[in-house]
Coordinates of C-alpha atoms in Angstrom, one line a residue:
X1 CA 132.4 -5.9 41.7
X2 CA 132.3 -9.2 39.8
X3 CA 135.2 -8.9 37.4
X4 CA 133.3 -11.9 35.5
X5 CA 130.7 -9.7 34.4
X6 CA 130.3 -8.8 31.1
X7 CA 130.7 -4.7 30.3
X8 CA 127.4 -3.6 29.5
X9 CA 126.2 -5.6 33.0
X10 CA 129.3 -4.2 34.6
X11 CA 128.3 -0.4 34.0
X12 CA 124.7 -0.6 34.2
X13 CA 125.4 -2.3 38.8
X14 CA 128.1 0.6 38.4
X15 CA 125.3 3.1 37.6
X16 CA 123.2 1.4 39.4
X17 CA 125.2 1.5 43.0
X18 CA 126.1 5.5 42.0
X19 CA 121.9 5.8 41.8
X20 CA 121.4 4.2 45.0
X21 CA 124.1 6.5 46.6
X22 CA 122.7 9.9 45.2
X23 CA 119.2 8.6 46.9
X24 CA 121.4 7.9 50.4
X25 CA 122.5 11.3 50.1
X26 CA 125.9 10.8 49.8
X27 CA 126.6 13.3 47.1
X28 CA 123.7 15.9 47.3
X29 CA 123.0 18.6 44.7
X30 CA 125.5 20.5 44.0
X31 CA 128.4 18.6 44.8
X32 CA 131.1 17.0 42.4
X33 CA 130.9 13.6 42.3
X34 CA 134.7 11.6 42.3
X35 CA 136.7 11.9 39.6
X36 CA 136.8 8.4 37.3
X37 CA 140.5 7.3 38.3
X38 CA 139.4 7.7 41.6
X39 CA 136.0 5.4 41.1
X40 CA 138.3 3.3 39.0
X41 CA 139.8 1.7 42.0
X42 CA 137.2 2.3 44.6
X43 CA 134.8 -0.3 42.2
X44 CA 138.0 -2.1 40.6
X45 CA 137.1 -1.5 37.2
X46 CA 138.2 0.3 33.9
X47 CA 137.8 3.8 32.8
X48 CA 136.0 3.6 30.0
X49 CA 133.1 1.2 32.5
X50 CA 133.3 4.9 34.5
X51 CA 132.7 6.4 31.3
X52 CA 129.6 4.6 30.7
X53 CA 127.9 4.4 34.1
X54 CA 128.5 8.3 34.0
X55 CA 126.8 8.7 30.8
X56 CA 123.7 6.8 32.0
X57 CA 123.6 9.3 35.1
X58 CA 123.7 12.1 32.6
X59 CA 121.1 10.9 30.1
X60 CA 118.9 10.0 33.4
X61 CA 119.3 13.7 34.5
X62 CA 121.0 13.3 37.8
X63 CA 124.5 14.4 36.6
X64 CA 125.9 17.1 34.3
X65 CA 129.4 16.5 33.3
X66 CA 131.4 19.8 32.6
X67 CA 134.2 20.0 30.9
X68 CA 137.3 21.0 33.5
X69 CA 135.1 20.7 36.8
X70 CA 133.9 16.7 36.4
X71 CA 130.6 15.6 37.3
X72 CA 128.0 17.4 39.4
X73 CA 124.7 16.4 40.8
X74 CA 122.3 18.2 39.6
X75 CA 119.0 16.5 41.1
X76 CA 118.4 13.4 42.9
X77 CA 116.7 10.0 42.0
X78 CA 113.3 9.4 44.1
X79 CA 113.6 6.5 46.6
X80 CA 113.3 3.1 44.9
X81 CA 113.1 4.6 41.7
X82 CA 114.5 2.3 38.8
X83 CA 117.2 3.8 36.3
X84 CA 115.7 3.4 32.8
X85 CA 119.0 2.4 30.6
X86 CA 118.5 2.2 27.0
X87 CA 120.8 0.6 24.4
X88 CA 124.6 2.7 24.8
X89 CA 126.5 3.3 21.9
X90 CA 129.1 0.8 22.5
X91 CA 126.5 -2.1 22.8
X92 CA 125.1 -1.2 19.0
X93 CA 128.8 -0.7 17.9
X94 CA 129.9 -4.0 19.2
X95 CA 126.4 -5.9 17.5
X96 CA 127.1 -4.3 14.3
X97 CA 130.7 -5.6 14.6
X98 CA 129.4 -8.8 14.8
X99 CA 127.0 -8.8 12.1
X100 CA 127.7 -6.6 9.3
X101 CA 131.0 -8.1 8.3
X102 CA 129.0 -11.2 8.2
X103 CA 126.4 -9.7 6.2
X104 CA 129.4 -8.3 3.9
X105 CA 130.6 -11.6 2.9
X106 CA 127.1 -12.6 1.7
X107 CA 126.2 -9.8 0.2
X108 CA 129.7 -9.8 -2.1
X109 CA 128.5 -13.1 -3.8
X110 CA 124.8 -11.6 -4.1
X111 CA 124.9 -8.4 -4.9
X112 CA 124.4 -6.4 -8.3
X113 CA 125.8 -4.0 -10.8
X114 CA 122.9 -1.5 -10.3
X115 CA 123.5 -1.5 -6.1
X116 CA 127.4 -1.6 -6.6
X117 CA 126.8 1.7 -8.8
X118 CA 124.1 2.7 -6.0
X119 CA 126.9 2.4 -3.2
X120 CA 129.2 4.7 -5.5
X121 CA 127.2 7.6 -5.2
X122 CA 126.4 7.2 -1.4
X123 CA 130.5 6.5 -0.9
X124 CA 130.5 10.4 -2.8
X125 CA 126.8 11.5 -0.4
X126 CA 129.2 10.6 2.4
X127 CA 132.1 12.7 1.9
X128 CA 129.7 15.6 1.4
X129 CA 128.1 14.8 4.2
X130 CA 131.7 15.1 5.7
X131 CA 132.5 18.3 4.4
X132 CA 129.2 19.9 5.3
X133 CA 129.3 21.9 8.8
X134 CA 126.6 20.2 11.2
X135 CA 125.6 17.9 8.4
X136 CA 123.7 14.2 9.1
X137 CA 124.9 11.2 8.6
X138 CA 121.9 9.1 6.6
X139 CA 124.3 8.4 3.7
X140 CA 126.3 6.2 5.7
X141 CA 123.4 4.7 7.5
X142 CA 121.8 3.9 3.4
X143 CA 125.1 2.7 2.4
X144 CA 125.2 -0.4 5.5
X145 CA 121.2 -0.6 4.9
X146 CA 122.2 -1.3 1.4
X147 CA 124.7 -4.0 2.0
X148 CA 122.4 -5.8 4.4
X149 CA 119.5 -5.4 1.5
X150 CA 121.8 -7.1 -0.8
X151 CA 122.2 -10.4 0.7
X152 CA 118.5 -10.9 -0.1
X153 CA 118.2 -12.2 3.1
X154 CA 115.5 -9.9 4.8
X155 CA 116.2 -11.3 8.8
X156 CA 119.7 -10.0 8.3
X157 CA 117.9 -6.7 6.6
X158 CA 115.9 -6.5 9.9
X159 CA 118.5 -7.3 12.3
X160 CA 120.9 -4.6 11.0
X161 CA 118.4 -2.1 10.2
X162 CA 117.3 -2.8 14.0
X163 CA 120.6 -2.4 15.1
X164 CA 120.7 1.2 13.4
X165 CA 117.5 2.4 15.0
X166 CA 118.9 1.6 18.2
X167 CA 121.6 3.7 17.9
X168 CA 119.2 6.7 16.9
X169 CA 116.6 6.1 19.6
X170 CA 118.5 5.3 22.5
X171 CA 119.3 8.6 24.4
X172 CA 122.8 7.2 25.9
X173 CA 123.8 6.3 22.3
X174 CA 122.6 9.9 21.2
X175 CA 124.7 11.5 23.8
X176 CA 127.9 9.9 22.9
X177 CA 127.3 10.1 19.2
X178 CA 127.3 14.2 20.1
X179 CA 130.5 13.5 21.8
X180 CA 131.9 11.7 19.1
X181 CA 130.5 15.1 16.4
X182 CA 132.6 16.9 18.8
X183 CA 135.5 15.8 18.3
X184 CA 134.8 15.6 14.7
X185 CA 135.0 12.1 13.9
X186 CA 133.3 11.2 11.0
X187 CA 132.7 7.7 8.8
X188 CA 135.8 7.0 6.7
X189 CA 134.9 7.8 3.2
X190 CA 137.9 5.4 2.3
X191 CA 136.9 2.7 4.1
X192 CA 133.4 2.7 2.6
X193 CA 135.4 3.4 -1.0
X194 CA 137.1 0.1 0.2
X195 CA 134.8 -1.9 0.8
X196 CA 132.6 -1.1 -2.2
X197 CA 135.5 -2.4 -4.3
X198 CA 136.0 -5.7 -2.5
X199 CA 132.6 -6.0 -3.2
X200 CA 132.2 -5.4 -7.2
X201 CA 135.8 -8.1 -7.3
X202 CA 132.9 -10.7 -5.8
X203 CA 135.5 -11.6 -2.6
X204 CA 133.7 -12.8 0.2
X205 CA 136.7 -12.5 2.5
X206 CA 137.6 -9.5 1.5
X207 CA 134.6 -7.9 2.0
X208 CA 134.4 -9.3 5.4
X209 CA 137.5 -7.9 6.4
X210 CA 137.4 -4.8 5.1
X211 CA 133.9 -4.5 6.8
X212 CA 135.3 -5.5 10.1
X213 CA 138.4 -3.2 9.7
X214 CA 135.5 -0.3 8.8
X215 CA 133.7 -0.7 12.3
X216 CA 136.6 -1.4 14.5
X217 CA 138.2 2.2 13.8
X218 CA 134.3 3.5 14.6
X219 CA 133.9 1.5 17.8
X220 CA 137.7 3.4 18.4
X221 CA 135.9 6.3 17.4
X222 CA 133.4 6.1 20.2
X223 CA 136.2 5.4 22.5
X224 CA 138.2 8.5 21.5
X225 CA 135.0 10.3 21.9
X226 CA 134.4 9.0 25.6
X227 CA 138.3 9.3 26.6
X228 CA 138.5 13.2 24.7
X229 CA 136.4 14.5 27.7
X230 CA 138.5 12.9 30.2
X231 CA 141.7 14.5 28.7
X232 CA 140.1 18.0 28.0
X233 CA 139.3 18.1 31.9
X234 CA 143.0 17.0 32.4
X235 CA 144.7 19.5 29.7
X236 CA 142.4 22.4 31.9
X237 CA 143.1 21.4 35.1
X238 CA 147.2 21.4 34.4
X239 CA 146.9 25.3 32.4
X240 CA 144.9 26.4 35.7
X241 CA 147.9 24.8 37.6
X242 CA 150.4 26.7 35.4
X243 CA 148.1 29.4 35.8
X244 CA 148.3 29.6 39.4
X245 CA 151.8 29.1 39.6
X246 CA 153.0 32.0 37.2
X247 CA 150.9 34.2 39.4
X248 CA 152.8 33.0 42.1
X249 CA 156.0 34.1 40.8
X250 CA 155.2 37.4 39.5

């Protein structure tokens, strides 16, 4: 594959060639498809780009990754049909990276009392939302909406409320949002705290950095997420080992 593509081209061929293979029959129902080291080097590209073309298999319904066993096909694409790939999580994380801390720097020289005193209570809705088994995340999700309202710039509103929607509609971004609920990572109540106080001191830069520091560690969240399942299979193949071998020596 073309190393000079970018990554969300890069998965969607990968997905793309593993769609046209399932319709050639090489992995029929039923069967496990290769594990990701192993389609790592056969398409000379990184894990987590496995990890992404997998995902788009699995939100297309061809694939149903289990935790131990890998992949397995589970129904076949029709000839010539087209995959359908929606917005992935990392894509929205990555455009949020780029504009919110942009967005935070404006809004710190724009914003006023009554929101600062607004984004206090939704830095408290957010650690209850933490702390409630199952719970949703709209807190956080009002607190960035709030920030981008606050640079009284309403394409910037648009644009980051946009980028939110995304990451609710999309079914691939869905998925790995469940993955990352798993695992239990949650927004950082003390980076929201942190960046609310950046904001009432009025520094732009500041605020920018703490806003950039903020979605970093979640974009490292959805990696975490996609990399847990990968372990778990790993950490279940190697007690089945030791399983296996104990009987062995009894």
């Amino acid at each position: 594959m073309d190393n000079n593509t970018t990554q969300d081209r890069l998965y969607r061929e990968l997905a793309r060639t593993l769609i046209t293979e399932l319709q050639e029959g090489r992995y029929p129902i039923g069967t496990r498809m290769p594990a990701e080291r192993e389609l790592a080097t056969r398409f000379d590209v990184s894990r987590p780009v496995i990890r992404e073309a997998l995902i788009a298999l699995e939100v297309q319904g061809f694939i149903e990754v289990r935790i131990g066993s890998g992949a397995h096909v589970v129904a076949l694409p029709g000839q010539g049909e087209t995959p359908d790939f929606g917005v992935s999580a990392m894509e929205v994380a990555e455009a949020r990276l780029l504009f919110e801390p942009e967005a935070a720097a404006l809004a710190a020289s724009q914003i006023t009392d009554s929101e600062l005193d607004e984004l206090a209570t939704l830095v408290d809705a957010i650690e209850e939302e933490n702390n409630t088994v199952g719970g949703a995340f709209h807190a956080d999700r009002a607190f960035h909406t709030l920030i981008a309202r606050s640079t009284r710039n309403s394409a910037i509103l648009e644009t980051i409320d946009r980028l939110w929607e995304q990451r609710l509609r999309s079914a691939e971004s869905v998925l790995l949002d469940a993955k990352v609920r798993e695992i239990d990572v949650r927004p950082i109540v003390e980076h929201h705290a942190a960046i609310l106080e950046v904001l009432r001191s009025r520094d732009a830069v500041a605020a920018r950095v703490a806003m950039q520091r903020h979605l970093t560690a979640a974009l490292e969240g959805l990696l975490i997420a996609s990399e847990a399942r990968a372990v778990a299979e790993v950490r279940q193949a190697l007690a089945a080992k030791r399983d296996r071998t104990a009987h062995l020596k009894i």
